[in-house]
Coordinates of C-alpha atoms and ligand atoms in Angstrom, one line a residue:
M1 CA -9.9 17.5 21.0
S2 CA -11.5 19.6 18.3
R3 CA -10.1 17.7 15.3
S4 CA -7.8 14.6 15.1
F5 CA -5.0 14.8 12.5
Y6 CA -4.9 11.1 12.3
K7 CA -8.6 10.8 11.5
D8 CA -8.5 13.7 9.1
I9 CA -5.6 12.4 7.1
S10 CA -7.0 8.9 7.0
D11 CA -10.2 10.3 5.3
P12 CA -9.4 10.6 1.6
D13 CA -12.2 13.1 1.1
H14 CA -10.8 15.5 3.7
F15 CA -8.4 18.2 2.6
V16 CA -6.1 18.6 5.6
I17 CA -4.8 21.9 6.9
T18 CA -1.8 22.0 9.3
L19 CA -0.1 25.1 10.6
E20 CA 3.5 25.3 11.6
L21 CA 4.3 27.2 14.8
V22 CA 7.8 28.3 15.9
P23 CA 8.1 28.6 19.7
G24 CA 11.1 30.9 19.7
S25 CA 14.0 31.3 22.2
E26 CA 12.1 32.6 25.3
Y27 CA 10.0 30.8 27.8
R28 CA 7.5 33.6 28.0
G29 CA 6.8 37.0 26.3
L30 CA 4.7 38.4 23.6
A31 CA 6.0 36.2 20.8
L32 CA 5.1 33.1 22.8
D33 CA 1.7 34.5 23.8
A34 CA 1.1 35.0 20.0
V35 CA 2.0 31.3 19.3
T36 CA -0.5 30.0 21.9
Q37 CA -3.1 32.5 20.8
I38 CA -2.8 31.4 17.2
A39 CA -3.3 27.7 18.3
K40 CA -6.4 28.7 20.3
D41 CA -7.8 30.7 17.4
A42 CA -7.0 27.8 15.0
M43 CA -9.0 25.5 17.3
A44 CA -11.9 27.9 17.5
D45 CA -11.9 28.3 13.7
G46 CA -12.2 24.5 13.2
R47 CA -10.5 24.1 9.9
V48 CA -7.0 23.2 11.1
S49 CA -6.4 19.5 11.8
A50 CA -3.2 20.1 13.8
V51 CA -0.5 22.6 14.6
T52 CA 3.0 21.4 14.1
I53 CA 5.7 22.7 16.4
T54 CA 9.3 23.1 15.3
D55 CA 12.2 21.5 17.2
N56 CA 15.1 24.0 17.6
P57 CA 15.0 25.1 13.9
G58 CA 18.3 25.9 12.3
G59 CA 19.9 24.0 15.2
N60 CA 19.4 27.0 17.5
P61 CA 18.2 26.5 21.0
S62 CA 14.5 27.4 21.5
L63 CA 11.6 26.4 23.8
S64 CA 11.0 22.7 23.5
P65 CA 8.1 21.7 21.2
D66 CA 7.1 19.2 23.9
V67 CA 6.3 21.8 26.5
I68 CA 4.4 24.2 24.2
G69 CA 2.8 21.2 22.5
K70 CA 1.4 19.9 25.9
E71 CA -0.1 23.3 26.6
I72 CA -1.8 23.3 23.2
V73 CA -3.0 19.7 23.5
D74 CA -4.5 20.6 26.8
H75 CA -6.5 23.4 25.2
G76 CA -7.9 20.7 22.8
M77 CA -5.9 21.3 19.6
D78 CA -4.1 18.3 18.0
V79 CA -0.4 18.7 17.7
I80 CA 2.4 17.2 15.4
V81 CA 5.7 17.4 17.2
H82 CA 8.8 17.9 15.1
F83 CA 11.4 15.4 16.3
T84 CA 15.0 15.7 15.2
C85 CA 18.0 13.5 15.8
R86 CA 20.5 16.3 16.2
D87 CA 20.6 16.7 19.9
S88 CA 20.0 13.3 21.5
N89 CA 21.4 9.9 21.2
R90 CA 19.0 6.9 20.9
G91 CA 18.6 6.6 24.6
G92 CA 17.5 10.2 24.8
I93 CA 15.3 9.7 21.8
E94 CA 13.5 6.7 23.4
S95 CA 13.0 8.6 26.6
R96 CA 11.6 11.6 24.8
A97 CA 9.2 9.3 22.8
L98 CA 7.8 7.8 26.0
Q99 CA 7.4 11.3 27.5
L100 CA 5.5 12.4 24.4
A101 CA 3.2 9.4 24.5
R102 CA 2.6 10.0 28.2
M103 CA 1.7 13.6 27.5
G104 CA -0.7 12.6 24.7
M105 CA 1.3 13.7 21.7
R106 CA 1.8 10.9 19.2
N107 CA 1.9 12.6 15.9
I108 CA 5.5 12.9 15.0
L109 CA 7.3 14.6 12.2
A110 CA 10.5 12.6 12.1
L111 CA 13.5 14.6 10.9
T112 CA 17.2 14.1 10.8
G113 CA 17.4 17.8 11.6
D114 CA 19.4 20.8 10.6
Y115 CA 23.0 20.8 11.7
S116 CA 23.9 22.2 15.1
G117 CA 23.6 25.9 15.7
K118 CA 25.2 28.1 18.3
G119 CA 24.4 27.9 22.0
F120 CA 26.0 28.6 25.3
G121 CA 29.8 29.1 24.6
G122 CA 29.7 28.3 20.9
Q123 CA 28.4 25.6 18.6
G124 CA 26.9 22.5 20.1
T125 CA 28.0 18.9 19.6
P126 CA 26.1 17.4 16.7
V127 CA 24.8 14.0 17.9
F128 CA 23.0 12.5 14.9
D129 CA 23.2 9.0 16.5
I130 CA 20.4 7.8 14.2
D131 CA 18.8 9.3 11.1
S132 CA 15.2 10.1 10.1
C133 CA 14.6 6.6 8.6
S134 CA 15.9 4.9 11.8
L135 CA 13.8 7.3 13.8
I136 CA 10.6 6.3 12.0
C137 CA 11.6 2.6 12.3
F138 CA 12.2 3.1 16.0
F139 CA 8.6 4.4 16.5
K140 CA 7.3 1.4 14.6
M141 CA 9.3 -1.0 16.8
L142 CA 8.4 0.9 20.0
E143 CA 4.7 0.4 19.1
H144 CA 5.3 -3.3 18.4
R145 CA 7.2 -3.7 21.7
T146 CA 4.5 -2.1 23.8
R147 CA 1.9 -4.2 22.1
L148 CA 3.8 -7.4 23.0
E149 CA 4.5 -6.3 26.5
K150 CA 1.2 -4.7 27.5
G151 CA -1.2 -6.1 24.9
E152 CA -1.8 -2.6 23.6
S153 CA 0.4 -0.2 21.7
E154 CA 1.4 3.4 22.2
R155 CA 0.0 4.4 18.8
F156 CA 2.5 6.7 17.3
F157 CA 1.8 8.3 14.0
P158 CA 5.2 9.2 12.5
G159 CA 5.5 11.2 9.2
C160 CA 8.5 12.5 7.3
A161 CA 9.7 15.4 5.3
V162 CA 10.6 15.3 1.6
S163 CA 12.0 17.8 -0.7
P164 CA 11.2 17.7 -4.4
F165 CA 13.0 21.1 -4.9
K166 CA 16.4 19.8 -5.7
Q167 CA 18.5 21.1 -8.5
A168 CA 20.8 18.2 -9.5
E169 CA 19.7 14.9 -10.8
A170 CA 21.6 12.9 -8.1
E171 CA 20.1 14.9 -5.2
T172 CA 16.6 14.7 -6.7
F173 CA 16.7 10.9 -6.8
A174 CA 18.5 10.7 -3.5
Q175 CA 15.4 12.4 -2.0
Y176 CA 12.9 10.2 -3.8
F177 CA 14.8 7.0 -3.0
K178 CA 15.0 8.0 0.7
L179 CA 11.2 8.6 0.6
C180 CA 10.8 4.9 -0.4
K181 CA 12.8 3.9 2.7
K182 CA 10.9 6.2 5.0
V183 CA 7.6 4.7 3.8
G184 CA 9.0 1.2 4.3
A185 CA 10.1 2.2 7.8
G186 CA 6.6 3.2 8.6
A187 CA 6.0 6.9 7.7
G188 CA 2.3 7.5 7.6
F189 CA 2.4 11.0 5.9
A190 CA 4.9 13.3 4.3
I191 CA 5.3 17.1 4.3
T192 CA 7.2 18.8 1.6
Q193 CA 9.9 21.5 2.0
V194 CA 9.1 25.0 1.0
G195 CA 9.3 25.8 -2.7
Y196 CA 7.3 27.6 -5.5
D197 CA 7.6 25.3 -8.5
A198 CA 4.4 23.6 -9.5
R199 CA 6.2 21.2 -11.9
K200 CA 8.3 19.9 -9.0
F201 CA 5.2 19.6 -6.8
E202 CA 3.6 17.6 -9.5
E203 CA 6.7 15.5 -9.9
L204 CA 6.6 14.3 -6.3
I205 CA 2.9 13.2 -6.6
R206 CA 3.7 11.4 -9.9
I207 CA 6.8 9.7 -8.7
Q208 CA 5.0 8.3 -5.7
K209 CA 2.5 6.7 -8.0
D210 CA 5.3 5.4 -10.2
F211 CA 7.2 4.0 -7.3
G212 CA 4.0 2.4 -5.8
T213 CA 4.6 4.2 -2.5
T214 CA 1.9 6.8 -2.2
I215 CA 1.4 8.2 1.2
P216 CA -0.8 11.2 2.2
T217 CA 1.3 14.2 1.3
L218 CA 0.9 17.8 2.5
G219 CA 2.4 20.5 0.3
S220 CA 4.1 23.4 2.1
V221 CA 2.6 26.8 1.7
F222 CA 4.7 29.5 3.2
V223 CA 3.4 33.0 3.5
L224 CA 6.3 34.7 1.8
K225 CA 7.5 38.1 3.1
P226 CA 10.7 39.9 2.2
A227 CA 12.8 38.9 5.2
P228 CA 12.3 35.1 5.0
A229 CA 12.4 35.3 1.2
R230 CA 15.9 36.8 1.4
I231 CA 17.0 34.2 3.9
M232 CA 15.7 31.3 1.8
N233 CA 17.2 32.8 -1.4
R234 CA 20.6 32.8 0.3
G235 CA 20.1 29.1 1.2
K236 CA 20.1 29.8 4.9
I237 CA 17.0 27.6 5.6
P238 CA 18.2 24.1 4.6
G239 CA 16.0 22.7 1.8
A240 CA 13.8 25.8 1.2
V241 CA 14.1 27.3 -2.3
V242 CA 13.3 30.9 -3.3
T243 CA 14.8 31.7 -6.6
G244 CA 16.2 35.2 -7.5
K245 CA 13.2 35.8 -9.8
L246 CA 10.7 35.1 -7.1
L247 CA 12.7 37.2 -4.6
D248 CA 12.7 40.2 -6.9
L249 CA 8.9 39.8 -7.4
V250 CA 8.3 39.7 -3.6
L251 CA 10.5 42.7 -3.0
R252 CA 8.6 44.7 -5.6
E253 CA 5.2 43.7 -4.1
W254 CA 6.3 44.8 -0.7
E255 CA 7.4 48.3 -1.8
D256 CA 3.8 49.1 -0.7
K257 CA 3.4 47.2 2.6
Q258 CA -0.4 46.8 2.2
Q259 CA 0.0 45.5 -1.3
G260 CA 2.8 43.2 -0.2
R261 CA 0.6 41.6 2.5
K262 CA -2.3 41.2 0.0
S263 CA 0.0 39.6 -2.5
A264 CA 1.5 37.2 0.0
I265 CA -1.9 36.0 1.1
E266 CA -3.1 35.6 -2.5
R267 CA 0.0 33.7 -3.5
A268 CA -0.5 31.3 -0.5
A269 CA -4.1 30.8 -1.4
R270 CA -3.3 30.2 -5.1
L271 CA -0.5 27.7 -4.3
A272 CA -2.9 25.9 -1.9
A273 CA -5.4 25.7 -4.8
V274 CA -2.8 24.3 -7.1
L275 CA -1.7 21.7 -4.5
K276 CA -5.3 20.6 -4.0
G277 CA -5.8 20.3 -7.7
L278 CA -2.6 18.3 -8.1
G279 CA -3.8 15.7 -5.6
Y280 CA -2.1 16.7 -2.4
R281 CA -3.9 15.5 0.6
G282 CA -3.6 18.9 2.3
I283 CA -1.4 21.9 3.0
H284 CA 1.1 22.7 5.6
V285 CA 1.1 26.4 6.2
G286 CA 4.2 28.3 7.5
G287 CA 5.2 31.9 7.9
V288 CA 2.2 32.8 10.2
H289 CA 3.7 34.3 13.3
K290 CA 1.5 37.1 14.6
S291 CA -2.1 36.2 14.2
F292 CA -4.4 33.4 13.0
S293 CA -6.3 35.9 10.9
T294 CA -3.7 35.5 8.1
L295 CA -4.4 31.8 7.8
A296 CA -8.1 32.4 8.0
E297 CA -7.9 34.8 5.1
I298 CA -5.9 32.3 3.1
L299 CA -8.5 29.5 3.7
D300 CA -11.4 31.8 2.9
R301 CA -9.8 32.8 -0.3
L302 CA -8.9 29.1 -1.1
E303 CA -12.6 28.2 -0.9
K304 CA -13.5 30.8 -3.5
I305 CA -10.7 30.1 -6.0
E306 CA -9.9 26.4 -5.7
H307 CA -11.7 25.5 -8.9
Q308 CA -9.5 27.9 -10.9
W309 CA -6.3 26.0 -9.9
Q310 CA -5.1 25.3 -13.4
E311 CA -5.1 29.0 -14.2
F312 CA -2.6 29.6 -11.4
I313 CA 0.0 27.0 -12.5
P314 CA 2.1 29.5 -14.6
E315 CA 2.4 31.7 -11.4
F316 CA 4.5 28.9 -9.8
D317 CA 7.1 28.6 -12.5
F318 CA 10.3 29.3 -10.6
P319 CA 12.8 26.7 -11.8
Q320 CA 16.3 26.6 -10.4
E321 CA 19.1 27.3 -12.9
N322 CA 19.8 24.1 -14.9
G323 CA 17.4 22.3 -12.6
F324 CA 16.7 18.6 -13.2
Y325 CA 13.2 17.3 -13.6
V326 CA 12.4 13.6 -13.6
Y327 CA 9.6 14.0 -16.2
K328 CA 9.5 15.9 -19.5
K329 CA 7.7 19.2 -19.6
D330 CA 4.3 19.7 -21.2
S331 CA 4.5 23.2 -22.7
K332 CA 0.7 23.5 -22.6
T333 CA 0.1 22.8 -18.9
G334 CA 3.6 23.7 -17.6
L335 CA 3.6 20.3 -15.8
S336 CA 4.8 16.9 -16.9
V337 CA 4.0 15.0 -20.1
N338 CA 2.3 11.9 -18.6
S339 CA 5.2 9.8 -17.1
E340 CA 7.6 10.4 -20.0
R341 CA 11.0 10.7 -18.2
N342 CA 14.1 12.8 -18.9
L343 CA 17.0 10.4 -19.2
P344 CA 19.4 10.4 -16.2
T345 CA 22.8 11.4 -17.3
S346 CA 24.8 12.1 -14.1
R347 CA 27.6 9.6 -13.3
A348 CA 31.0 9.5 -11.7
H349 CA 34.2 10.0 -13.6
G350 CA 38.0 9.9 -13.0
W351 CA 39.2 9.0 -9.5
E352 CA 35.7 8.6 -8.2
K353 CA 35.0 5.9 -10.7
V354 CA 38.4 4.2 -10.3
H355 CA 38.0 4.2 -6.5
F356 CA 34.5 2.8 -6.7
H357 CA 35.5 -0.1 -9.0
F358 CA 38.5 -0.9 -6.9
M359 CA 36.7 -0.9 -3.6
R360 CA 33.8 -2.9 -5.1
K361 CA 36.2 -5.6 -6.3
V362 CA 38.1 -5.8 -3.0
H363 CA 34.9 -5.8 -1.0
D364 CA 33.4 -8.6 -3.0
I365 CA 36.5 -10.8 -2.4
F366 CA 37.0 -10.0 1.3
F367 CA 33.6 -9.1 2.7
N368 CA 31.1 -11.4 1.2
F369 CA 29.2 -13.9 3.3
E370 CA 28.3 -15.8 0.0
S371 CA 32.0 -16.2 -1.0
S372 CA 33.6 -19.6 -0.9
L373 CA 36.5 -18.0 1.0
E374 CA 34.3 -16.8 3.8
P375 CA 34.8 -19.9 6.1
L376 CA 38.5 -19.3 5.8
F377 CA 38.2 -15.6 6.7
Q378 CA 36.1 -16.5 9.7
K379 CA 38.6 -19.1 11.0
F380 CA 41.4 -16.6 10.5
S381 CA 39.5 -13.8 12.2
S382 CA 38.7 -16.0 15.1
M383 CA 42.4 -16.8 15.6
I384 CA 43.4 -13.2 15.4
D385 CA 40.7 -12.1 17.7
N386 CA 41.7 -14.5 20.4
T387 CA 45.1 -12.9 21.2
Q388 CA 46.0 -9.3 22.1
L389 CA 48.9 -9.4 19.6
G390 CA 46.6 -10.6 16.9
R391 CA 44.2 -7.7 17.5
L392 CA 47.1 -5.2 17.6
L393 CA 48.5 -6.5 14.3
M394 CA 45.0 -6.2 12.8
H395 CA 44.8 -2.6 13.9
L396 CA 48.2 -1.9 12.4
T397 CA 47.1 -3.3 9.1
E398 CA 43.5 -2.1 8.9
D399 CA 43.8 1.4 10.2
P400 CA 46.3 2.9 7.7
V401 CA 44.7 1.1 4.8
K402 CA 41.2 2.4 5.6
K403 CA 42.5 5.9 6.6
I404 CA 44.1 6.3 3.1
L405 CA 41.2 4.8 1.1
L406 CA 38.2 6.0 3.1
S407 CA 39.3 8.6 5.7
C408 CA 38.1 6.0 8.1
K409 CA 37.0 7.2 11.6
K410 CA 37.3 3.7 13.2
C411 CA 33.6 3.3 14.0
G412 CA 34.1 -0.5 14.0
D413 CA 30.7 -1.0 12.3
C414 CA 31.6 -0.3 8.7
G415 CA 28.8 1.1 6.5
I416 CA 30.6 1.8 3.2
Q417 CA 28.9 -1.1 1.4
H418 CA 25.6 0.8 1.7
L419 CA 27.1 4.1 0.4
A420 CA 28.9 3.1 -2.8
F421 CA 32.1 2.6 -0.8
L422 CA 32.1 6.0 0.8
C423 CA 32.4 6.4 4.6
P424 CA 29.2 7.8 6.2
E425 CA 31.3 8.7 9.3
S426 CA 34.0 10.8 7.6
Q427 CA 32.1 12.0 4.5
C428 CA 28.7 13.0 5.9
P429 CA 28.7 15.5 8.8
K430 CA 25.4 14.0 10.0
H431 CA 26.7 10.4 9.6
I432 CA 23.5 9.4 7.8
R433 CA 23.3 5.8 6.6
N434 CA 19.9 5.8 4.9
G435 CA 20.0 8.6 2.3
A436 CA 20.5 12.3 1.8
C437 CA 19.1 14.8 4.3
G438 CA 17.0 17.6 2.9
G439 CA 19.7 20.3 3.3
S440 CA 21.8 19.7 0.2
S441 CA 21.8 22.6 -2.3
R442 CA 22.8 22.3 -5.9
G443 CA 24.3 18.9 -5.1
M444 CA 26.5 20.4 -2.3
C445 CA 26.5 19.5 1.4
E446 CA 24.3 21.6 3.7
V447 CA 27.2 21.7 6.3
Y448 CA 30.2 22.0 4.0
P449 CA 28.9 23.8 0.9
D450 CA 32.3 23.5 -0.8
R451 CA 32.0 19.7 -1.1
P452 CA 29.4 17.5 -2.8
C453 CA 26.8 15.7 -0.6
V454 CA 28.0 12.2 -0.1
Y455 CA 24.7 10.8 -1.5
V456 CA 25.3 12.8 -4.7
R457 CA 28.6 11.0 -5.0
A458 CA 27.1 7.7 -4.1
Y459 CA 24.4 8.1 -6.8
N460 CA 27.0 9.0 -9.4
R461 CA 29.1 6.0 -8.5
L462 CA 26.2 3.6 -8.7
A463 CA 25.1 5.2 -12.0
V464 CA 28.4 3.8 -13.5
I465 CA 27.1 0.3 -13.0
G466 CA 23.4 1.1 -13.5
K467 CA 22.5 0.4 -9.9
T468 CA 21.3 3.7 -8.6
K469 CA 18.1 2.1 -7.5
D470 CA 20.0 0.2 -4.9
M471 CA 19.8 3.5 -2.9
S472 CA 16.1 2.9 -2.3
R473 CA 16.2 -0.7 -1.3
E474 CA 18.0 -1.5 1.9
F475 CA 17.1 -0.1 5.2
V476 CA 20.5 0.3 7.0
P477 CA 20.4 -0.2 10.8
P478 CA 22.0 2.5 12.9
R479 CA 25.7 2.2 13.8
M480 CA 26.5 0.0 16.8
W481 CA 28.4 2.3 19.1
E482 CA 29.6 -0.6 21.3
L483 CA 32.0 -1.5 18.4
N484 CA 33.6 2.0 18.4
R485 CA 37.4 1.8 17.7
S486 CA 37.4 -2.0 17.3
S487 CA 38.3 -3.8 14.1
A488 CA 35.4 -3.5 11.6
W489 CA 37.1 -6.3 9.6
L490 CA 36.9 -8.7 12.5
N491 CA 33.5 -7.6 13.5
F492 CA 32.2 -8.3 10.0
H493 CA 33.6 -11.9 9.8
L494 CA 32.8 -12.7 13.4
K495 CA 29.2 -11.5 12.8
R496 CA 29.3 -8.8 15.5
D497 CA 28.3 -5.8 13.4
H498 CA 25.0 -4.4 12.2
Q499 CA 24.9 -6.7 9.2
T500 CA 24.2 -9.7 11.4
V501 CA 23.4 -8.5 15.0
S502 CA 20.8 -5.8 14.1
C503 CA 19.8 -6.9 10.7
V504 CA 16.4 -7.8 12.1
I505 CA 15.7 -4.1 12.1
A506 CA 16.5 -4.0 8.4
R507 CA 13.9 -6.7 7.8
Y508 CA 11.3 -5.0 10.0
C509 CA 11.7 -1.7 8.2
A510 CA 12.4 -2.8 4.6
P511 CA 11.2 -0.6 1.8
Q512 CA 7.9 -1.7 0.2
G513 CA 6.2 -1.2 -3.0
S514 CA 7.8 -1.3 -6.4
C515 CA 10.2 1.6 -6.0
P516 CA 12.1 2.6 -7.9
F517 CA 11.1 2.6 -11.6
M518 CA 14.6 3.4 -13.0
S519 CA 16.0 1.0 -15.5
D520 CA 19.7 0.3 -15.5
K521 CA 21.7 2.7 -17.6
Ligands
SF4_1 S1 26.7 15.0 3.1 FE1 24.6 15.2 2.2 S2 23.3 14.0 3.7 FE2 25.3 14.4 4.8 S3 24.9 16.4 5.9 FE3 25.8 16.9 3.9 S4 23.9 17.3 2.6 FE4 23.2 16.1 4.4

């Protein structure tokens, strides 16, 4: 192996370079030959710590990263495999993890994943059995298990994605709170989404320090050409942000193809210099599809200009319209004024607020292990659960009430208490229980852009009682599918649901550090 990603990122003096490769939808051909050639050239060059390989990006079927990853590892180049939760349930995920370990690939970029794209005969079933936090936690527990069983562990090195490029206050904090959970679950590194806003890049580094959850973070540097710039500008790559102003600039640059290419490489090198100056531990380069020489040119240029990084900051000033920033702007540097914060103002109103207060009150009375009424509820639940008629009567009561109040999907393992009394099964198309995915845009859902992301709603609800920080605290174990269509009320009181049975996972993967810093509003 030429370089080891784990060793490089563990060395605070080493500026890490990773390169994203996209295997494509064929199992052979020129595009795939180019991918393997780029990996070989990257290894020969010696500056790249690992190549990362995408996992069916956009939810569209493509060659498995495991297969192409194995070929690249066998050539001696280290690999980070993108691992999404879209297409496999937890059984499939565990099997794939063991397979990767066996093949010598243990650096994992753990992702919830884009929503399902189209395949044979139409759109595929979105699985999303667990989310990215649970996936990271799973790798941590798998290591622990193998250590206990065999006296040694399959050392996995999971990392996560984070997007500072969010427009609304609620989705910005939803990202940062989730990062706290991911770090608690065991993420060893983070990679940002694609964006061109230096102030946002700096915000992420600063907030990690303020939260006390700093992990080595790589900033994304995408070599921006007109086609991907247009796609990103239309919001078609979840989480990636190219504003209209930047798109216009790129299109102008590419009126002359040669000039366009030169500008794209220069922009990438300058962004890399800014990231290095801001304290990023490395860069994650994307948009290199034909030849390694593009990355080599960027890295050569970076070596020459990195000391000038502060001069380049104004070139990465592409804020989103009415975009929220956690920290106040320093007009001199274009970055933040120390850690002086903009006051959060977003909160729920009207029906959202009424529903939240009502549900909170009811939940506190009926579903609270600390309550003096709980022994009574347990006795009553036990009686009902013992007869078929009792269970039927419970269904006839519980189902309509929860359908009306929550659009309940009868999962039997209720998670509303972790989501400001919104249902993760009916309100989030990816059924995420641990925080927003990276795909929301301007506060709206990646999958249904006409409705707000459920975590934006949860944040706004919690803001009403000054408890938004609760979103960063608890690790929520995955849904217990064995309870599907049974009574969640009985399961709670009879201690059959995730709050009792799998709560050991929550303890194992609890967020650490002092996050978050927010004071109650
Ligand atoms: S509701 Fe939010 S977390 Fe769920 S899929 Fe939509 S954007 Fe992602």
